[in-house]
Amino acid sequence: MTVAAAHKSWLPSPLGLVGQVTSNSSSNSDAPLNALLLSTILSTLYILLGNFRALLTFNGLGEYSFFFLTAFGALVLRWREPELERPYRPWLAIPGIFVIVSGFVVVRGAIFAPVQAGILVGVWVLGSGFWFIRGRNEVSYSMFIYIQLIFMAACGKLEA
């Protein structure tokens, strides 16, 4: 994601280099070295200076809320457009059970970690605001990413 963001000029261009650290260096590697280095440094700093439990809770709430929305959207699409061609069509109970389980995980997480849930809702509201302000076809993700990073950093300072 860091490389893709750097290619779209949302992050500094050196983070988009693949197989090299600077534009003058060369290597046989096809790994995004600068992006991996940034990820390692940020993760290390967060683990050493932040609250790992708060990070894990915030990340889990965010991921499972999107899992819930994705599976729920698949169910709605199956109901609204049953004739739509799909490369894979699971038995209807599979996404239904997943919607129930992921919804339970999100609700339970929000009850036991209301601060992280509130921060997540705030990030969603800010993201939706940018989406409506910039227009649905011209979403500016760079500002949203920076705000999300700020909220994640703030979340690390809070007690779970």
Short mmCIF file of N, CA and C in Angstrom, two decimals:
data_model
loop_
_atom_site.label_atom_id
_atom_site.label_comp_id
_atom_site.label_asym_id
_atom_site.label_seq_id
_atom_site.Cartn_x
_atom_site.Cartn_y
_atom_site.Cartn_z
N MET A 1 0.83 -1.19 0.00
CA MET A 1 0.00 0.00 0.00
C MET A 1 0.87 1.25 0.00
N THR A 2 1.98 1.18 0.68
CA THR A 2 2.89 2.33 0.72
C THR A 2 3.44 2.64 -0.66
N VAL A 3 3.82 1.61 -1.40
CA VAL A 3 4.34 1.81 -2.75
C VAL A 3 3.26 2.40 -3.65
N ALA A 4 2.06 1.87 -3.57
CA ALA A 4 0.96 2.39 -4.40
C ALA A 4 0.65 3.84 -4.05
N ALA A 5 0.66 4.16 -2.75
CA ALA A 5 0.40 5.54 -2.33
C ALA A 5 1.51 6.47 -2.81
N ALA A 6 2.75 6.00 -2.79
CA ALA A 6 3.86 6.82 -3.28
C ALA A 6 3.76 7.03 -4.79
N HIS A 7 3.30 6.04 -5.51
CA HIS A 7 3.15 6.19 -6.97
C HIS A 7 2.04 7.18 -7.32
N LYS A 8 1.08 7.35 -6.43
CA LYS A 8 0.00 8.32 -6.67
C LYS A 8 0.32 9.68 -6.05
N SER A 9 1.54 9.84 -5.54
CA SER A 9 2.02 11.09 -4.92
C SER A 9 1.30 11.41 -3.61
N TRP A 10 0.79 10.41 -2.94
CA TRP A 10 0.17 10.62 -1.63
C TRP A 10 1.23 10.55 -0.53
N LEU A 11 2.32 9.86 -0.81
CA LEU A 11 3.46 9.75 0.10
C LEU A 11 4.70 10.13 -0.70
N PRO A 12 5.82 10.41 -0.02
CA PRO A 12 7.04 10.78 -0.75
C PRO A 12 7.46 9.70 -1.75
N SER A 13 7.94 10.13 -2.90
CA SER A 13 8.28 9.22 -3.99
C SER A 13 9.34 8.18 -3.66
N PRO A 14 10.33 8.45 -2.79
CA PRO A 14 11.31 7.38 -2.47
C PRO A 14 10.66 6.13 -1.85
N LEU A 15 9.50 6.28 -1.24
CA LEU A 15 8.83 5.12 -0.66
C LEU A 15 8.25 4.20 -1.73
N GLY A 16 8.18 4.67 -2.97
CA GLY A 16 7.66 3.88 -4.06
C GLY A 16 8.72 3.12 -4.84
N LEU A 17 9.99 3.29 -4.46
CA LEU A 17 11.06 2.59 -5.16
C LEU A 17 11.02 1.10 -4.84
N VAL A 18 11.22 0.29 -5.85
CA VAL A 18 11.23 -1.16 -5.67
C VAL A 18 12.59 -1.69 -6.06
N GLY A 19 13.22 -2.45 -5.16
CA GLY A 19 14.51 -3.05 -5.43
C GLY A 19 15.69 -2.14 -5.22
N GLN A 20 15.46 -0.96 -4.69
CA GLN A 20 16.56 -0.02 -4.45
C GLN A 20 16.18 0.93 -3.33
N VAL A 21 17.20 1.48 -2.69
CA VAL A 21 16.96 2.41 -1.59
C VAL A 21 16.93 3.84 -2.11
N THR A 22 17.81 4.15 -3.06
CA THR A 22 17.80 5.46 -3.72
C THR A 22 17.64 5.24 -5.21
N SER A 23 17.32 6.29 -5.92
CA SER A 23 17.11 6.16 -7.36
C SER A 23 18.41 5.83 -8.09
N ASN A 24 19.59 6.06 -7.46
CA ASN A 24 20.88 5.78 -8.09
C ASN A 24 21.39 4.37 -7.80
N SER A 25 20.87 3.73 -6.77
CA SER A 25 21.37 2.41 -6.40
C SER A 25 20.67 1.33 -7.21
N SER A 26 21.31 0.16 -7.26
CA SER A 26 20.70 -0.95 -7.97
C SER A 26 20.85 -2.22 -7.14
N SER A 27 19.93 -3.15 -7.35
CA SER A 27 19.92 -4.38 -6.59
C SER A 27 19.20 -5.44 -7.40
N ASN A 28 19.42 -6.69 -7.06
CA ASN A 28 18.71 -7.79 -7.70
C ASN A 28 17.37 -8.06 -7.03
N SER A 29 17.08 -7.35 -5.98
CA SER A 29 15.85 -7.57 -5.22
C SER A 29 14.66 -6.91 -5.91
N ASP A 30 13.48 -7.47 -5.72
CA ASP A 30 12.27 -6.82 -6.21
C ASP A 30 11.38 -6.42 -5.03
N ALA A 31 11.98 -6.28 -3.86
CA ALA A 31 11.25 -5.90 -2.66
C ALA A 31 11.21 -4.38 -2.53
N PRO A 32 10.12 -3.84 -2.02
CA PRO A 32 10.04 -2.39 -1.77
C PRO A 32 10.78 -2.05 -0.48
N LEU A 33 12.09 -1.90 -0.59
CA LEU A 33 12.95 -1.77 0.60
C LEU A 33 12.60 -0.57 1.46
N ASN A 34 12.39 0.59 0.86
CA ASN A 34 12.07 1.79 1.65
C ASN A 34 10.72 1.65 2.36
N ALA A 35 9.74 1.09 1.67
CA ALA A 35 8.43 0.90 2.29
C ALA A 35 8.52 -0.09 3.45
N LEU A 36 9.30 -1.15 3.27
CA LEU A 36 9.48 -2.12 4.35
C LEU A 36 10.22 -1.50 5.53
N LEU A 37 11.20 -0.69 5.24
CA LEU A 37 11.94 -0.01 6.30
C LEU A 37 11.03 0.95 7.07
N LEU A 38 10.20 1.71 6.37
CA LEU A 38 9.25 2.60 7.03
C LEU A 38 8.29 1.82 7.91
N SER A 39 7.77 0.74 7.39
CA SER A 39 6.83 -0.09 8.15
C SER A 39 7.50 -0.65 9.40
N THR A 40 8.73 -1.10 9.27
CA THR A 40 9.46 -1.65 10.41
C THR A 40 9.70 -0.59 11.48
N ILE A 41 10.11 0.59 11.06
CA ILE A 41 10.39 1.67 12.01
C ILE A 41 9.11 2.09 12.73
N LEU A 42 8.02 2.30 11.97
CA LEU A 42 6.77 2.73 12.60
C LEU A 42 6.22 1.67 13.55
N SER A 43 6.30 0.42 13.15
CA SER A 43 5.81 -0.66 14.01
C SER A 43 6.64 -0.75 15.29
N THR A 44 7.95 -0.66 15.15
CA THR A 44 8.83 -0.72 16.32
C THR A 44 8.56 0.43 17.27
N LEU A 45 8.44 1.63 16.73
CA LEU A 45 8.16 2.79 17.58
C LEU A 45 6.81 2.64 18.28
N TYR A 46 5.82 2.17 17.56
CA TYR A 46 4.50 2.03 18.17
C TYR A 46 4.51 0.97 19.27
N ILE A 47 5.20 -0.13 19.03
CA ILE A 47 5.25 -1.18 20.05
C ILE A 47 6.03 -0.70 21.27
N LEU A 48 7.13 0.03 21.06
CA LEU A 48 7.94 0.48 22.18
C LEU A 48 7.30 1.65 22.94
N LEU A 49 6.64 2.56 22.24
CA LEU A 49 6.11 3.77 22.87
C LEU A 49 4.61 3.74 23.10
N GLY A 50 3.91 2.90 22.40
CA GLY A 50 2.45 2.91 22.49
C GLY A 50 1.90 1.76 23.31
N ASN A 51 0.62 1.58 23.17
CA ASN A 51 -0.10 0.53 23.87
C ASN A 51 -0.50 -0.51 22.83
N PHE A 52 0.15 -1.67 22.86
CA PHE A 52 -0.08 -2.68 21.85
C PHE A 52 -1.50 -3.23 21.90
N ARG A 53 -2.06 -3.34 23.08
CA ARG A 53 -3.44 -3.83 23.21
C ARG A 53 -4.43 -2.88 22.55
N ALA A 54 -4.21 -1.57 22.72
CA ALA A 54 -5.09 -0.59 22.08
C ALA A 54 -4.97 -0.67 20.56
N LEU A 55 -3.74 -0.85 20.07
CA LEU A 55 -3.53 -1.00 18.63
C LEU A 55 -4.24 -2.24 18.10
N LEU A 56 -4.10 -3.34 18.80
CA LEU A 56 -4.73 -4.59 18.38
C LEU A 56 -6.25 -4.47 18.38
N THR A 57 -6.80 -3.85 19.40
CA THR A 57 -8.25 -3.67 19.48
C THR A 57 -8.74 -2.76 18.35
N PHE A 58 -8.06 -1.65 18.15
CA PHE A 58 -8.45 -0.71 17.10
C PHE A 58 -8.37 -1.37 15.72
N ASN A 59 -7.30 -2.09 15.48
CA ASN A 59 -7.13 -2.77 14.20
C ASN A 59 -8.21 -3.84 14.01
N GLY A 60 -8.49 -4.61 15.04
CA GLY A 60 -9.51 -5.65 14.95
C GLY A 60 -10.89 -5.08 14.70
N LEU A 61 -11.23 -3.98 15.39
CA LEU A 61 -12.52 -3.35 15.16
C LEU A 61 -12.64 -2.86 13.72
N GLY A 62 -11.59 -2.24 13.22
CA GLY A 62 -11.62 -1.74 11.85
C GLY A 62 -11.73 -2.86 10.83
N GLU A 63 -10.91 -3.89 11.01
CA GLU A 63 -10.94 -5.00 10.05
C GLU A 63 -12.27 -5.74 10.07
N TYR A 64 -12.74 -6.08 11.25
CA TYR A 64 -13.98 -6.85 11.31
C TYR A 64 -15.20 -6.05 10.91
N SER A 65 -15.16 -4.73 11.08
CA SER A 65 -16.28 -3.93 10.59
C SER A 65 -16.32 -3.97 9.07
N PHE A 66 -15.15 -3.93 8.42
CA PHE A 66 -15.13 -4.03 6.96
C PHE A 66 -15.45 -5.44 6.49
N PHE A 67 -15.03 -6.46 7.24
CA PHE A 67 -15.42 -7.84 6.90
C PHE A 67 -16.94 -7.96 6.94
N PHE A 68 -17.55 -7.40 8.01
CA PHE A 68 -19.00 -7.44 8.16
C PHE A 68 -19.68 -6.75 6.98
N LEU A 69 -19.22 -5.55 6.66
CA LEU A 69 -19.84 -4.79 5.57
C LEU A 69 -19.67 -5.49 4.22
N THR A 70 -18.52 -6.12 4.00
CA THR A 70 -18.29 -6.83 2.74
C THR A 70 -19.22 -8.02 2.60
N ALA A 71 -19.30 -8.84 3.65
CA ALA A 71 -20.17 -10.02 3.59
C ALA A 71 -21.64 -9.61 3.52
N PHE A 72 -22.01 -8.59 4.26
CA PHE A 72 -23.38 -8.10 4.22
C PHE A 72 -23.72 -7.56 2.83
N GLY A 73 -22.78 -6.84 2.23
CA GLY A 73 -22.97 -6.34 0.87
C GLY A 73 -23.13 -7.47 -0.14
N ALA A 74 -22.38 -8.56 0.05
CA ALA A 74 -22.52 -9.71 -0.84
C ALA A 74 -23.91 -10.33 -0.71
N LEU A 75 -24.43 -10.39 0.52
CA LEU A 75 -25.79 -10.92 0.72
C LEU A 75 -26.84 -10.02 0.08
N VAL A 76 -26.68 -8.72 0.26
CA VAL A 76 -27.63 -7.77 -0.34
C VAL A 76 -27.58 -7.86 -1.87
N LEU A 77 -26.38 -7.95 -2.42
CA LEU A 77 -26.25 -8.06 -3.86
C LEU A 77 -26.85 -9.37 -4.38
N ARG A 78 -26.69 -10.44 -3.64
CA ARG A 78 -27.31 -11.72 -4.03
C ARG A 78 -28.82 -11.61 -4.05
N TRP A 79 -29.37 -10.83 -3.13
CA TRP A 79 -30.83 -10.68 -3.04
C TRP A 79 -31.35 -9.73 -4.12
N ARG A 80 -30.64 -8.61 -4.34
CA ARG A 80 -31.11 -7.61 -5.31
C ARG A 80 -30.86 -8.00 -6.75
N GLU A 81 -29.76 -8.65 -7.03
CA GLU A 81 -29.40 -9.03 -8.39
C GLU A 81 -29.00 -10.50 -8.44
N PRO A 82 -29.97 -11.41 -8.30
CA PRO A 82 -29.64 -12.83 -8.27
C PRO A 82 -29.11 -13.37 -9.60
N GLU A 83 -29.43 -12.72 -10.70
CA GLU A 83 -28.98 -13.22 -12.01
C GLU A 83 -27.59 -12.72 -12.38
N LEU A 84 -26.98 -11.87 -11.57
CA LEU A 84 -25.65 -11.34 -11.85
C LEU A 84 -24.62 -12.48 -11.89
N GLU A 85 -23.77 -12.45 -12.93
CA GLU A 85 -22.76 -13.50 -13.07
C GLU A 85 -21.68 -13.34 -11.99
N ARG A 86 -21.38 -14.42 -11.29
CA ARG A 86 -20.37 -14.41 -10.24
C ARG A 86 -19.38 -15.55 -10.47
N PRO A 87 -18.09 -15.29 -10.30
CA PRO A 87 -17.12 -16.38 -10.49
C PRO A 87 -17.21 -17.44 -9.39
N TYR A 88 -17.70 -17.04 -8.23
CA TYR A 88 -17.81 -17.97 -7.11
C TYR A 88 -19.11 -17.67 -6.38
N ARG A 89 -19.91 -18.67 -6.16
CA ARG A 89 -21.20 -18.48 -5.50
C ARG A 89 -21.32 -19.48 -4.34
N PRO A 90 -20.97 -19.03 -3.11
CA PRO A 90 -21.03 -19.96 -1.98
C PRO A 90 -22.48 -20.23 -1.56
N TRP A 91 -22.64 -21.30 -0.81
CA TRP A 91 -23.92 -21.60 -0.21
C TRP A 91 -24.30 -20.41 0.66
N LEU A 92 -25.54 -19.97 0.63
CA LEU A 92 -25.99 -18.73 1.27
C LEU A 92 -25.72 -18.69 2.77
N ALA A 93 -25.68 -19.84 3.42
CA ALA A 93 -25.45 -19.88 4.86
C ALA A 93 -24.03 -19.43 5.23
N ILE A 94 -23.07 -19.64 4.34
CA ILE A 94 -21.68 -19.28 4.64
C ILE A 94 -21.53 -17.78 4.87
N PRO A 95 -21.91 -16.90 3.91
CA PRO A 95 -21.79 -15.47 4.21
C PRO A 95 -22.75 -15.04 5.31
N GLY A 96 -23.89 -15.71 5.44
CA GLY A 96 -24.83 -15.37 6.51
C GLY A 96 -24.24 -15.60 7.88
N ILE A 97 -23.60 -16.75 8.08
CA ILE A 97 -22.95 -17.04 9.36
C ILE A 97 -21.81 -16.07 9.60
N PHE A 98 -21.06 -15.75 8.55
CA PHE A 98 -19.94 -14.82 8.72
C PHE A 98 -20.44 -13.43 9.09
N VAL A 99 -21.56 -12.99 8.53
CA VAL A 99 -22.13 -11.69 8.89
C VAL A 99 -22.50 -11.68 10.37
N ILE A 100 -23.10 -12.75 10.84
CA ILE A 100 -23.50 -12.82 12.25
C ILE A 100 -22.28 -12.80 13.16
N VAL A 101 -21.28 -13.61 12.84
CA VAL A 101 -20.09 -13.70 13.69
C VAL A 101 -19.30 -12.39 13.67
N SER A 102 -19.06 -11.83 12.49
CA SER A 102 -18.29 -10.59 12.43
C SER A 102 -19.06 -9.42 13.06
N GLY A 103 -20.37 -9.41 12.91
CA GLY A 103 -21.17 -8.38 13.59
C GLY A 103 -21.07 -8.50 15.10
N PHE A 104 -21.08 -9.74 15.59
CA PHE A 104 -20.92 -9.96 17.04
C PHE A 104 -19.55 -9.48 17.51
N VAL A 105 -18.50 -9.77 16.74
CA VAL A 105 -17.16 -9.34 17.12
C VAL A 105 -17.08 -7.81 17.19
N VAL A 106 -17.68 -7.13 16.23
CA VAL A 106 -17.64 -5.67 16.20
C VAL A 106 -18.42 -5.08 17.38
N VAL A 107 -19.62 -5.60 17.61
CA VAL A 107 -20.44 -5.07 18.72
C VAL A 107 -19.76 -5.34 20.06
N ARG A 108 -19.24 -6.54 20.24
CA ARG A 108 -18.56 -6.88 21.49
C ARG A 108 -17.32 -6.00 21.67
N GLY A 109 -16.56 -5.81 20.61
CA GLY A 109 -15.38 -4.95 20.70
C GLY A 109 -15.74 -3.51 21.02
N ALA A 110 -16.84 -3.03 20.44
CA ALA A 110 -17.26 -1.64 20.72
C ALA A 110 -17.74 -1.48 22.15
N ILE A 111 -18.35 -2.52 22.71
CA ILE A 111 -18.82 -2.45 24.10
C ILE A 111 -17.64 -2.44 25.06
N PHE A 112 -16.65 -3.28 24.81
CA PHE A 112 -15.51 -3.39 25.73
C PHE A 112 -14.39 -2.39 25.45
N ALA A 113 -14.41 -1.74 24.32
CA ALA A 113 -13.41 -0.72 23.99
C ALA A 113 -14.10 0.47 23.33
N PRO A 114 -14.91 1.21 24.09
CA PRO A 114 -15.67 2.31 23.48
C PRO A 114 -14.80 3.44 22.96
N VAL A 115 -13.63 3.65 23.55
CA VAL A 115 -12.76 4.73 23.07
C VAL A 115 -12.26 4.43 21.67
N GLN A 116 -11.74 3.22 21.47
CA GLN A 116 -11.26 2.85 20.14
C GLN A 116 -12.40 2.82 19.13
N ALA A 117 -13.58 2.35 19.54
CA ALA A 117 -14.74 2.34 18.64
C ALA A 117 -15.14 3.77 18.28
N GLY A 118 -15.10 4.68 19.26
CA GLY A 118 -15.41 6.08 18.98
C GLY A 118 -14.41 6.70 18.02
N ILE A 119 -13.14 6.39 18.20
CA ILE A 119 -12.11 6.90 17.28
C ILE A 119 -12.34 6.36 15.88
N LEU A 120 -12.68 5.08 15.78
CA LEU A 120 -12.95 4.47 14.48
C LEU A 120 -14.14 5.12 13.81
N VAL A 121 -15.20 5.37 14.55
CA VAL A 121 -16.37 6.06 13.98
C VAL A 121 -15.98 7.47 13.54
N GLY A 122 -15.14 8.13 14.33
CA GLY A 122 -14.66 9.46 13.94
C GLY A 122 -13.88 9.43 12.63
N VAL A 123 -13.04 8.40 12.46
CA VAL A 123 -12.29 8.25 11.21
C VAL A 123 -13.25 8.03 10.05
N TRP A 124 -14.29 7.21 10.26
CA TRP A 124 -15.28 6.97 9.21
C TRP A 124 -16.00 8.26 8.84
N VAL A 125 -16.38 9.05 9.84
CA VAL A 125 -17.10 10.30 9.59
C VAL A 125 -16.20 11.26 8.81
N LEU A 126 -14.94 11.39 9.24
CA LEU A 126 -14.02 12.26 8.51
C LEU A 126 -13.81 11.77 7.07
N GLY A 127 -13.65 10.48 6.90
CA GLY A 127 -13.49 9.92 5.56
C GLY A 127 -14.71 10.16 4.69
N SER A 128 -15.88 9.98 5.27
CA SER A 128 -17.12 10.24 4.51
C SER A 128 -17.24 11.71 4.17
N GLY A 129 -16.83 12.57 5.10
CA GLY A 129 -16.85 14.01 4.82
C GLY A 129 -15.95 14.37 3.66
N PHE A 130 -14.72 13.82 3.65
CA PHE A 130 -13.82 14.07 2.52
C PHE A 130 -14.40 13.53 1.23
N TRP A 131 -15.06 12.39 1.31
CA TRP A 131 -15.65 11.78 0.12
C TRP A 131 -16.73 12.68 -0.47
N PHE A 132 -17.57 13.24 0.38
CA PHE A 132 -18.63 14.12 -0.12
C PHE A 132 -18.10 15.49 -0.54
N ILE A 133 -17.11 16.02 0.18
CA ILE A 133 -16.56 17.33 -0.16
C ILE A 133 -15.81 17.28 -1.49
N ARG A 134 -14.96 16.27 -1.67
CA ARG A 134 -14.14 16.17 -2.87
C ARG A 134 -14.90 15.60 -4.06
N GLY A 135 -16.03 15.06 -3.83
CA GLY A 135 -16.77 14.43 -4.91
C GLY A 135 -16.51 12.94 -4.92
N ARG A 136 -17.50 12.18 -5.27
CA ARG A 136 -17.37 10.73 -5.20
C ARG A 136 -16.35 10.19 -6.19
N ASN A 137 -16.08 10.91 -7.25
CA ASN A 137 -15.12 10.43 -8.25
C ASN A 137 -13.71 10.93 -8.01
N GLU A 138 -13.55 11.89 -7.11
CA GLU A 138 -12.23 12.47 -6.86
C GLU A 138 -11.89 12.39 -5.38
N VAL A 139 -11.93 11.20 -4.82
CA VAL A 139 -11.66 11.03 -3.40
C VAL A 139 -10.19 11.31 -3.13
N SER A 140 -9.93 12.13 -2.13
CA SER A 140 -8.56 12.44 -1.73
C SER A 140 -8.21 11.56 -0.53
N TYR A 141 -7.51 10.48 -0.80
CA TYR A 141 -7.18 9.54 0.26
C TYR A 141 -5.99 9.98 1.08
N SER A 142 -5.14 10.84 0.54
CA SER A 142 -3.93 11.21 1.27
C SER A 142 -4.27 11.87 2.60
N MET A 143 -5.21 12.80 2.60
CA MET A 143 -5.58 13.46 3.84
C MET A 143 -6.22 12.45 4.79
N PHE A 144 -7.02 11.57 4.26
CA PHE A 144 -7.66 10.55 5.08
C PHE A 144 -6.61 9.63 5.72
N ILE A 145 -5.58 9.27 4.97
CA ILE A 145 -4.53 8.41 5.51
C ILE A 145 -3.79 9.12 6.63
N TYR A 146 -3.47 10.40 6.44
CA TYR A 146 -2.77 11.14 7.48
C TYR A 146 -3.63 11.25 8.74
N ILE A 147 -4.92 11.51 8.58
CA ILE A 147 -5.81 11.62 9.75
C ILE A 147 -5.93 10.27 10.44
N GLN A 148 -6.00 9.19 9.67
CA GLN A 148 -6.08 7.86 10.26
C GLN A 148 -4.81 7.56 11.06
N LEU A 149 -3.65 7.92 10.54
CA LEU A 149 -2.42 7.70 11.27
C LEU A 149 -2.39 8.51 12.56
N ILE A 150 -2.91 9.73 12.53
CA ILE A 150 -2.97 10.56 13.73
C ILE A 150 -3.86 9.90 14.78
N PHE A 151 -5.03 9.40 14.34
CA PHE A 151 -5.93 8.74 15.28
C PHE A 151 -5.30 7.46 15.84
N MET A 152 -4.61 6.72 15.01
CA MET A 152 -3.97 5.51 15.49
C MET A 152 -2.89 5.84 16.51
N ALA A 153 -2.14 6.89 16.27
CA ALA A 153 -1.13 7.30 17.23
C ALA A 153 -1.76 7.74 18.55
N ALA A 154 -2.85 8.48 18.44
CA ALA A 154 -3.56 8.91 19.65
C ALA A 154 -4.12 7.71 20.40
N CYS A 155 -4.59 6.73 19.67
CA CYS A 155 -5.16 5.53 20.27
C CYS A 155 -4.11 4.79 21.09
N GLY A 156 -2.89 4.83 20.68
CA GLY A 156 -1.82 4.14 21.39
C GLY A 156 -1.53 4.77 22.74
N LYS A 157 -1.88 6.02 22.91
CA LYS A 157 -1.65 6.70 24.18
C LYS A 157 -2.76 6.47 25.18
N LEU A 158 -3.86 5.86 24.74
CA LEU A 158 -5.01 5.64 25.59
C LEU A 158 -4.94 4.27 26.24
N GLU A 159 -5.53 4.15 27.41
CA GLU A 159 -5.59 2.86 28.10
C GLU A 159 -6.74 2.06 27.52
N ALA A 160 -6.54 0.77 27.33
CA ALA A 160 -7.59 -0.09 26.78
C ALA A 160 -8.60 -0.44 27.86
#
